[in-house]
Structures are given as structure tokens and as C-alpha cells.
Amino acid sequence: MTRVFFDESGQTGAHLLDRDQPYFTLGSTDIPEAEAVEIIRKCFPRVNGPELKSRSLFRRESGRRAFIAFAEVVGHRSSSFCGAKIDKRFSIVCKMVDNLVEPLFRAAGHDFYAENYAVRFANMAYYAFSNIMAEQAATALMASYNAFARAPSAQTLGLLQSELEAALAVAPRGSENFLSLMATGANAFERFHNIGNFEDTNDLHVTAAVQCMGFWRDHHPGAFEVIHDESTHFFKRSRMWELMTNPLAKSTTLQVGDKTLKLPLNVHSTMASRSHECASLQLCDLVAGFINFASSPSLGEAELDFAKQAIESGMNQLSIFPVEPGYDFVDGPPREATGPDVIDRVIAAVHPN
């Protein structure tokens, strides 16, 4: 049984449009606690108190200097660390595409997920939201969808429908096709979904943790114990994680874009622990915190110099799994469906009954 640890950074709960925290990041390690204590002692000898936190560390020049020693550890032991990074605004657009646009194509007999079509479509939609539409209008639409996804009801759906119709009426050239499809999907939402059972938490945690578990499975045979910092958000909204780690789920291998997903994840148990009581979780915080720090669009000159030095000292060896917009766009309709799409196969795998 291999024990792996997780801690996050940039967690803002349901507030996915927070400009101060544009990314959700997750750090993970398989380094045991006794060994983690020794790494912290050697790299951060001047840190006082029971818990080492990246947020406070990066504020001080002395803390940044000490972090370079930790970056060297990561560089030498890259197989013992990984991380995930999710663009929060892009994740909302992806969910809008999944739940508003995909059902229209499915009803027309297309496999929206084949050949990574859904991701490429989401890339184009996000480009329209971030480069063509006015920022205020795009943010209002994302906020309206996020509010509906967090509390689905006839009222929040009606507000989303109204927002989409209003945006479509003044859509700048290049965004009207995406907005039209989203508006049509929102207006037909109850044709494809039971609003009483609709559950779209847009939970970034599970996506990030699954990405990291793929890394660990490549490095360790057998089952895992997962220790996660006692994140209220993760443990309150962990239904999908429980399903994907369910030992009764049917063994299934799926191709998702260029990645292979094997279900169920071989996780024997998932437990909460307090970061200040667990040195391994503090290493995870350092990884997640640095990914978030280095991704900030508003770093000053001294901060950029520090990030560059840390990267060159060893953080460039860290495996990071991103969910962020790209520039691989669609150039036509998706292919015709020849059977259940990948999402239906995931659902069938994690719902054994």
C-alpha cells in the first residue's frame, strides 16, 4: 500500500471568478512524514512554528532564499512530487459547453467527445469569451452559469437563460455562434436534464486529484492510501471521488483525448489530516503554492527573479498536469456517434448498480 498526500492552493470555494486567485492548484507527494520532517528541517532551519506555509514563505526574501533549497530537492527527486493546475474561468466555460452545448450535438447523433472535440470546442468558446466579448459581459455570463450550477432551480435557470439571450442580442462578430448554441441549450435544458437531480458542482478538486493519481499509478504498483489536508470543500463535495475509487466499480480503461483513464482508481482509503500535524502535507503546500505563485499574472520584478531561479534550481523537473485553454480549435462538426461516448462509459463504470 502506497501512501500519497495532497494539499491545495487557490481554493476559493464557489468563487471561481476571483481575479486574485485565477488558478486552483494541487500539490502531491509520496514522501513519508518522517522523511518530510527532515527535508523541512534542512531546507527551512529558521522557520518557527508548527506549520510551514508557502503563502507566508514567499512574502519574505529569506523565505524565498530557503525555498531554493527545496526546489533542489524537487529537482533531484522529481518522481516523488507532482502537481495539477486548473484555470478556474476556463473550467466554467468547459462546464457550459458540457451541459448546454453537448446535449444538442448528442441529440443530433454526434459524438461530441470523440477525437478531443469537446476540448477543442471549449478552447474556441473560451477564446470568444476572453478575446472577443466585452469582459464585463463574459464575466456576467460565467457568473450566471456558476450560480445555476451551484444551486440549480427554475429561478437560477431562468436567470441564466435571460443572461444568454441578452448577450446574444448584442454579440460581437465571432462570438454569436457559441452564444447561440449555449442559449439554445439553456432554453432546452429541461429536455436533456432533470433539474431536480442535476448536479454540476464544477468541483476542481476531483479533476486535479485524478490527474495526479495517474502519475502515481505510473510510479507505484498496487493500491493507495490518500491523505488529504482537511479541506472542508473536498470532503463535503467528494461524491465523484468516492465513485471513481469504488472497489465495486467495473474495471474499465478509457481513452480521453491523448490520455488513458483506468477505473476504478485503486485507492483503498481517503483520509483527512491537519497540515500542521503532517510534514508531508506541508511539502504538498509548498508545491501547490509555488505553482500558483509562479502562474500569477501580476508578479513584480523581484518575484519574477525568484520564480525563475526556483524553476532553474529544480522546479522545472516537477510534473504539472494543467487544465487550461489552448489554441487547438475545431474546424467542422464532430463525428457521428457509433456507440456510447466517453462520458457515458465513465458513468457506466462508476455506477456498478
Short mmCIF file of C-alpha atoms in Angstrom, two decimals:
data_model
loop_
_atom_site.label_atom_id
_atom_site.label_comp_id
_atom_site.label_asym_id
_atom_site.label_seq_id
_atom_site.Cartn_x
_atom_site.Cartn_y
_atom_site.Cartn_z
CA MET A 1 0.00 0.00 0.00
CA THR A 2 1.48 3.33 -1.10
CA ARG A 3 0.56 6.45 0.86
CA VAL A 4 0.27 9.69 -1.12
CA PHE A 5 -0.50 13.16 0.18
CA PHE A 6 -2.44 16.11 -1.27
CA ASP A 7 -2.83 19.78 -0.40
CA GLU A 8 -4.28 22.63 -2.45
CA SER A 9 -3.72 26.30 -3.12
CA GLY A 10 -6.02 28.90 -4.64
CA GLN A 11 -9.13 27.36 -3.12
CA THR A 12 -11.92 29.93 -3.23
CA GLY A 13 -14.85 27.53 -2.98
CA ALA A 14 -17.67 28.56 -5.29
CA HIS A 15 -15.99 31.88 -6.16
CA LEU A 16 -14.34 30.72 -9.36
CA LEU A 17 -14.17 34.20 -10.85
CA ASP A 18 -11.88 35.64 -8.18
CA ARG A 19 -9.27 37.67 -10.12
CA ASP A 20 -6.83 37.39 -7.21
CA GLN A 21 -6.90 33.58 -7.41
CA PRO A 22 -7.30 32.68 -11.11
CA TYR A 23 -5.94 29.14 -10.66
CA PHE A 24 -6.68 26.19 -8.45
CA THR A 25 -3.52 24.16 -7.83
CA LEU A 26 -2.91 20.87 -6.08
CA GLY A 27 0.42 19.53 -4.81
CA SER A 28 1.13 15.88 -4.09
CA THR A 29 3.99 13.76 -2.75
CA ASP A 30 4.70 10.18 -1.73
CA ILE A 31 7.45 11.17 0.73
CA PRO A 32 6.70 9.68 4.20
CA GLU A 33 6.22 12.01 7.14
CA ALA A 34 9.49 11.26 8.95
CA GLU A 35 11.43 11.96 5.78
CA ALA A 36 9.40 15.12 5.12
CA VAL A 37 10.27 16.40 8.61
CA GLU A 38 13.97 16.03 7.78
CA ILE A 39 13.57 17.85 4.42
CA ILE A 40 11.85 20.77 6.14
CA ARG A 41 14.49 20.87 8.86
CA LYS A 42 17.31 21.05 6.32
CA CYS A 43 15.69 23.44 3.84
CA PHE A 44 13.96 25.77 6.30
CA PRO A 45 16.04 25.77 9.51
CA ARG A 46 14.87 29.24 10.55
CA VAL A 47 11.14 28.64 10.26
CA ASN A 48 9.44 28.69 13.63
CA GLY A 49 6.03 27.31 14.48
CA PRO A 50 4.26 24.02 13.81
CA GLU A 51 3.36 24.65 10.16
CA LEU A 52 5.29 25.74 7.10
CA LYS A 53 3.04 27.67 4.68
CA SER A 54 4.07 28.76 1.20
CA ARG A 55 1.87 31.86 1.35
CA SER A 56 3.84 33.40 4.21
CA LEU A 57 7.15 31.99 2.99
CA PHE A 58 7.01 33.74 -0.39
CA ARG A 59 6.34 37.13 1.19
CA ARG A 60 9.82 37.27 2.73
CA GLU A 61 13.16 37.40 0.97
CA SER A 62 14.62 34.97 3.50
CA GLY A 63 11.76 32.55 2.84
CA ARG A 64 12.33 32.71 -0.90
CA ARG A 65 16.04 32.00 -0.44
CA ALA A 66 15.22 28.97 1.68
CA PHE A 67 12.72 27.73 -0.91
CA ILE A 68 15.56 27.42 -3.45
CA ALA A 69 16.98 24.58 -1.33
CA PHE A 70 13.59 22.86 -1.51
CA ALA A 71 13.48 23.39 -5.29
CA GLU A 72 16.76 21.49 -5.49
CA VAL A 73 15.17 18.60 -3.57
CA VAL A 74 12.29 18.54 -6.07
CA GLY A 75 14.77 18.54 -8.95
CA HIS A 76 16.66 15.57 -7.53
CA ARG A 77 13.52 13.67 -6.52
CA SER A 78 11.06 14.58 -9.25
CA SER A 79 9.43 11.13 -9.15
CA SER A 80 8.25 11.93 -5.60
CA PHE A 81 6.33 15.11 -6.45
CA CYS A 82 3.62 16.18 -8.86
CA GLY A 83 1.03 18.91 -9.16
CA ALA A 84 -2.10 20.00 -11.03
CA LYS A 85 -3.14 23.45 -12.20
CA ILE A 86 -6.66 24.41 -13.28
CA ASP A 87 -7.73 27.70 -14.85
CA LYS A 88 -10.96 28.48 -12.99
CA ARG A 89 -12.59 30.63 -15.67
CA PHE A 90 -11.80 28.08 -18.36
CA SER A 91 -13.33 25.36 -16.17
CA ILE A 92 -16.64 27.27 -16.12
CA VAL A 93 -16.67 27.59 -19.92
CA CYS A 94 -15.92 23.85 -20.18
CA LYS A 95 -18.93 23.09 -17.99
CA MET A 96 -21.14 25.40 -20.06
CA VAL A 97 -20.05 23.51 -23.16
CA ASP A 98 -20.60 20.12 -21.48
CA ASN A 99 -24.07 20.82 -20.14
CA LEU A 100 -25.54 23.31 -22.61
CA VAL A 101 -23.93 22.54 -25.98
CA GLU A 102 -23.03 18.83 -25.90
CA PRO A 103 -26.65 17.63 -25.45
CA LEU A 104 -27.64 19.41 -28.69
CA PHE A 105 -24.97 17.58 -30.67
CA ARG A 106 -25.74 14.27 -28.97
CA ALA A 107 -29.41 14.63 -29.90
CA ALA A 108 -28.31 15.21 -33.50
CA GLY A 109 -26.37 11.92 -33.47
CA HIS A 110 -22.83 13.23 -32.92
CA ASP A 111 -20.12 12.04 -30.51
CA PHE A 112 -19.04 15.38 -29.06
CA TYR A 113 -16.13 13.88 -27.10
CA ALA A 114 -14.52 11.82 -29.85
CA GLU A 115 -11.08 12.94 -31.03
CA ASN A 116 -10.92 15.51 -28.21
CA TYR A 117 -13.58 17.58 -29.98
CA ALA A 118 -15.11 18.88 -26.73
CA VAL A 119 -11.81 20.34 -25.53
CA ARG A 120 -11.11 21.96 -28.89
CA PHE A 121 -14.62 23.43 -28.94
CA ALA A 122 -14.15 24.73 -25.38
CA ASN A 123 -10.86 26.35 -26.47
CA MET A 124 -12.71 28.27 -29.17
CA ALA A 125 -15.56 29.23 -26.86
CA TYR A 126 -13.09 30.47 -24.25
CA TYR A 127 -11.24 32.48 -26.88
CA ALA A 128 -14.53 34.18 -27.76
CA PHE A 129 -15.28 34.85 -24.08
CA SER A 130 -11.83 36.24 -23.31
CA ASN A 131 -10.83 37.99 -26.55
CA ILE A 132 -13.99 38.93 -28.46
CA MET A 133 -16.72 39.65 -25.91
CA ALA A 134 -16.55 42.56 -23.51
CA GLU A 135 -15.01 41.37 -20.23
CA GLN A 136 -17.96 42.52 -18.14
CA ALA A 137 -20.47 40.66 -20.33
CA ALA A 138 -18.36 37.47 -20.41
CA THR A 139 -17.86 37.53 -16.64
CA ALA A 140 -21.58 38.08 -16.06
CA LEU A 141 -22.40 35.01 -18.17
CA MET A 142 -19.87 32.81 -16.38
CA ALA A 143 -21.12 34.04 -13.01
CA SER A 144 -24.71 33.30 -14.00
CA TYR A 145 -23.85 29.76 -15.09
CA ASN A 146 -21.78 29.16 -11.95
CA ALA A 147 -24.67 30.36 -9.76
CA PHE A 148 -27.04 27.99 -11.57
CA ALA A 149 -24.61 25.05 -11.33
CA ARG A 150 -24.18 25.57 -7.58
CA ALA A 151 -27.92 25.90 -6.90
CA PRO A 152 -29.92 24.51 -9.85
CA SER A 153 -33.55 25.65 -9.83
CA ALA A 154 -36.15 27.05 -12.19
CA GLN A 155 -35.23 30.51 -10.93
CA THR A 156 -31.45 30.28 -11.47
CA LEU A 157 -32.04 28.58 -14.84
CA GLY A 158 -34.35 31.41 -15.87
CA LEU A 159 -31.70 33.97 -14.94
CA LEU A 160 -29.11 32.08 -16.99
CA GLN A 161 -31.46 31.90 -19.98
CA SER A 162 -32.11 35.64 -19.77
CA GLU A 163 -28.38 36.44 -19.50
CA LEU A 164 -27.59 34.32 -22.55
CA GLU A 165 -30.40 35.82 -24.63
CA ALA A 166 -29.31 39.35 -23.70
CA ALA A 167 -25.66 38.60 -24.55
CA LEU A 168 -26.67 37.01 -27.86
CA ALA A 169 -28.67 40.10 -28.84
CA VAL A 170 -25.51 42.24 -28.77
CA ALA A 171 -22.94 39.53 -29.54
CA PRO A 172 -19.85 40.83 -31.32
CA ARG A 173 -18.90 39.08 -34.55
CA GLY A 174 -17.08 35.84 -33.79
CA SER A 175 -18.94 35.04 -30.57
CA GLU A 176 -22.50 34.71 -31.87
CA ASN A 177 -22.26 31.01 -32.84
CA PHE A 178 -21.10 29.93 -29.39
CA LEU A 179 -23.64 32.10 -27.60
CA SER A 180 -26.42 30.87 -29.87
CA LEU A 181 -25.65 27.24 -29.08
CA MET A 182 -25.40 27.97 -25.35
CA ALA A 183 -28.67 29.93 -25.38
CA THR A 184 -30.42 27.13 -27.29
CA GLY A 185 -29.04 24.56 -24.85
CA ALA A 186 -30.14 26.61 -21.84
CA ASN A 187 -33.64 27.07 -23.24
CA ALA A 188 -33.89 23.32 -23.91
CA PHE A 189 -32.13 22.39 -20.65
CA GLU A 190 -35.06 20.51 -19.11
CA ARG A 191 -35.40 18.44 -22.28
CA PHE A 192 -32.00 16.88 -21.58
CA HIS A 193 -31.63 17.13 -17.79
CA ASN A 194 -33.81 16.55 -14.76
CA ILE A 195 -33.26 19.83 -12.95
CA GLY A 196 -34.20 18.23 -9.64
CA ASN A 197 -31.35 15.73 -9.97
CA PHE A 198 -28.91 17.93 -11.84
CA GLU A 199 -25.58 18.07 -10.07
CA ASP A 200 -22.73 20.10 -11.50
CA THR A 201 -20.53 21.31 -8.68
CA ASN A 202 -17.76 22.16 -11.12
CA ASP A 203 -15.53 20.67 -8.46
CA LEU A 204 -11.93 21.29 -9.42
CA HIS A 205 -10.56 19.07 -6.68
CA VAL A 206 -11.57 15.76 -8.23
CA THR A 207 -10.21 16.69 -11.65
CA ALA A 208 -6.87 17.70 -10.13
CA ALA A 209 -6.65 14.64 -7.87
CA VAL A 210 -7.45 12.23 -10.72
CA GLN A 211 -4.70 13.81 -12.82
CA CYS A 212 -2.18 13.29 -10.01
CA MET A 213 -3.33 9.72 -9.35
CA GLY A 214 -2.45 8.89 -12.95
CA PHE A 215 1.10 10.00 -12.17
CA TRP A 216 1.29 7.90 -9.00
CA ARG A 217 -0.12 4.83 -10.71
CA ASP A 218 2.70 5.06 -13.27
CA HIS A 219 5.24 5.06 -10.42
CA HIS A 220 3.75 2.57 -7.94
CA PRO A 221 2.00 -0.78 -8.45
CA GLY A 222 -0.81 -1.79 -6.15
CA ALA A 223 -3.26 0.14 -4.02
CA PHE A 224 -3.02 3.60 -2.46
CA GLU A 225 -3.93 5.37 0.73
CA VAL A 226 -4.71 9.04 0.10
CA ILE A 227 -4.09 11.60 2.82
CA HIS A 228 -5.64 14.98 2.02
CA ASP A 229 -5.41 18.15 4.04
CA GLU A 230 -8.71 18.50 5.88
CA SER A 231 -10.26 20.63 3.15
CA THR A 232 -13.89 21.21 4.02
CA HIS A 233 -14.60 21.80 0.34
CA PHE A 234 -13.10 18.49 -0.80
CA PHE A 235 -14.71 16.29 1.81
CA LYS A 236 -18.13 17.92 1.51
CA ARG A 237 -18.19 17.53 -2.27
CA SER A 238 -16.37 14.24 -2.80
CA ARG A 239 -19.21 12.17 -4.29
CA MET A 240 -17.50 11.74 -7.67
CA TRP A 241 -14.18 10.87 -5.99
CA GLU A 242 -15.96 8.17 -3.98
CA LEU A 243 -17.50 6.75 -7.14
CA MET A 244 -14.22 6.76 -9.06
CA THR A 245 -12.43 4.94 -6.22
CA ASN A 246 -15.27 2.48 -5.55
CA PRO A 247 -13.73 -1.04 -5.48
CA LEU A 248 -17.05 -2.46 -6.72
CA ALA A 249 -16.90 -0.41 -9.91
CA LYS A 250 -16.32 -2.28 -13.13
CA SER A 251 -12.69 -2.31 -14.27
CA THR A 252 -12.58 -0.07 -17.35
CA THR A 253 -9.86 1.56 -19.46
CA LEU A 254 -10.91 4.68 -21.34
CA GLN A 255 -9.12 6.88 -23.82
CA VAL A 256 -9.80 10.54 -23.02
CA GLY A 257 -8.10 12.69 -25.64
CA ASP A 258 -4.44 11.68 -25.55
CA LYS A 259 -4.71 10.26 -22.02
CA THR A 260 -5.68 6.86 -20.69
CA LEU A 261 -8.03 6.67 -17.71
CA LYS A 262 -8.27 3.41 -15.79
CA LEU A 263 -11.22 2.99 -13.43
CA PRO A 264 -11.69 2.45 -10.63
CA LEU A 265 -8.74 4.34 -9.19
CA ASN A 266 -7.02 1.85 -6.90
CA VAL A 267 -7.48 3.95 -3.75
CA HIS A 268 -8.07 1.85 -0.66
CA SER A 269 -8.92 4.79 1.61
CA THR A 270 -9.09 8.60 1.62
CA MET A 271 -8.44 10.29 4.95
CA ALA A 272 -8.22 13.85 6.20
CA SER A 273 -5.25 15.15 8.16
CA ARG A 274 -4.24 18.54 9.53
CA SER A 275 -1.41 20.21 7.69
CA HIS A 276 0.28 21.50 10.85
CA GLU A 277 0.41 17.92 12.14
CA CYS A 278 1.76 16.37 8.93
CA ALA A 279 5.07 17.41 7.34
CA SER A 280 4.25 15.56 4.10
CA LEU A 281 1.20 17.78 3.61
CA GLN A 282 3.42 20.82 4.14
CA LEU A 283 5.59 19.67 1.23
CA CYS A 284 2.42 19.45 -0.86
CA ASP A 285 1.53 23.01 0.15
CA LEU A 286 4.97 24.19 -1.00
CA VAL A 287 4.43 22.58 -4.41
CA ALA A 288 0.86 23.83 -4.87
CA GLY A 289 1.77 27.26 -3.53
CA PHE A 290 4.69 27.65 -5.92
CA ILE A 291 2.65 26.62 -8.97
CA ASN A 292 0.08 29.24 -8.00
CA PHE A 293 2.70 31.88 -7.24
CA ALA A 294 4.63 31.36 -10.49
CA SER A 295 1.39 31.46 -12.51
CA SER A 296 0.32 34.85 -11.19
CA PRO A 297 -0.02 37.50 -13.94
CA SER A 298 0.96 40.30 -11.56
CA LEU A 299 4.42 39.37 -10.27
CA GLY A 300 6.90 42.17 -9.64
CA GLU A 301 10.49 42.11 -10.84
CA ALA A 302 11.88 40.58 -7.64
CA GLU A 303 9.14 37.94 -7.61
CA LEU A 304 9.80 37.05 -11.25
CA ASP A 305 13.52 36.69 -10.50
CA PHE A 306 12.73 34.36 -7.60
CA ALA A 307 10.33 32.25 -9.69
CA LYS A 308 12.93 31.93 -12.45
CA GLN A 309 15.65 30.92 -10.00
CA ALA A 310 13.39 28.33 -8.35
CA ILE A 311 12.46 26.88 -11.73
CA GLU A 312 16.09 26.65 -12.81
CA SER A 313 17.08 25.14 -9.43
CA GLY A 314 14.74 22.16 -9.80
CA MET A 315 11.06 23.10 -10.08
CA ASN A 316 11.39 22.63 -13.85
CA GLN A 317 11.57 18.89 -13.13
CA LEU A 318 8.13 18.92 -11.46
CA SER A 319 5.35 17.13 -13.36
CA ILE A 320 2.40 19.54 -13.58
CA PHE A 321 -0.92 18.49 -15.11
CA PRO A 322 -2.77 21.55 -16.46
CA VAL A 323 -6.39 22.20 -17.36
CA GLU A 324 -6.18 25.46 -19.24
CA PRO A 325 -7.21 26.90 -22.61
CA GLY A 326 -5.23 26.04 -25.70
CA TYR A 327 -5.27 27.02 -29.34
CA ASP A 328 -6.29 23.71 -30.86
CA PHE A 329 -9.65 24.63 -32.40
CA VAL A 330 -12.40 22.71 -34.21
CA ASP A 331 -12.77 23.02 -37.97
CA GLY A 332 -16.12 21.34 -38.53
CA PRO A 333 -18.79 19.27 -36.78
CA PRO A 334 -17.96 16.30 -34.51
CA ARG A 335 -18.05 12.83 -35.99
CA GLU A 336 -21.20 10.73 -35.92
CA ALA A 337 -21.75 8.61 -32.82
CA THR A 338 -21.20 4.87 -33.18
CA GLY A 339 -21.90 3.94 -29.56
CA PRO A 340 -21.81 5.39 -26.02
CA ASP A 341 -19.47 8.37 -25.72
CA VAL A 342 -16.65 8.51 -23.19
CA ILE A 343 -18.76 10.29 -20.54
CA ASP A 344 -21.46 7.62 -20.75
CA ARG A 345 -18.76 4.97 -20.38
CA VAL A 346 -17.32 6.71 -17.31
CA ILE A 347 -20.80 6.87 -15.76
CA ALA A 348 -21.41 3.20 -16.52
CA ALA A 349 -18.06 2.30 -14.94
CA VAL A 350 -18.54 4.19 -11.67
CA HIS A 351 -22.21 3.24 -11.19
CA PRO A 352 -21.98 -0.58 -10.83
CA ASN A 353 -25.68 -0.84 -9.94
#
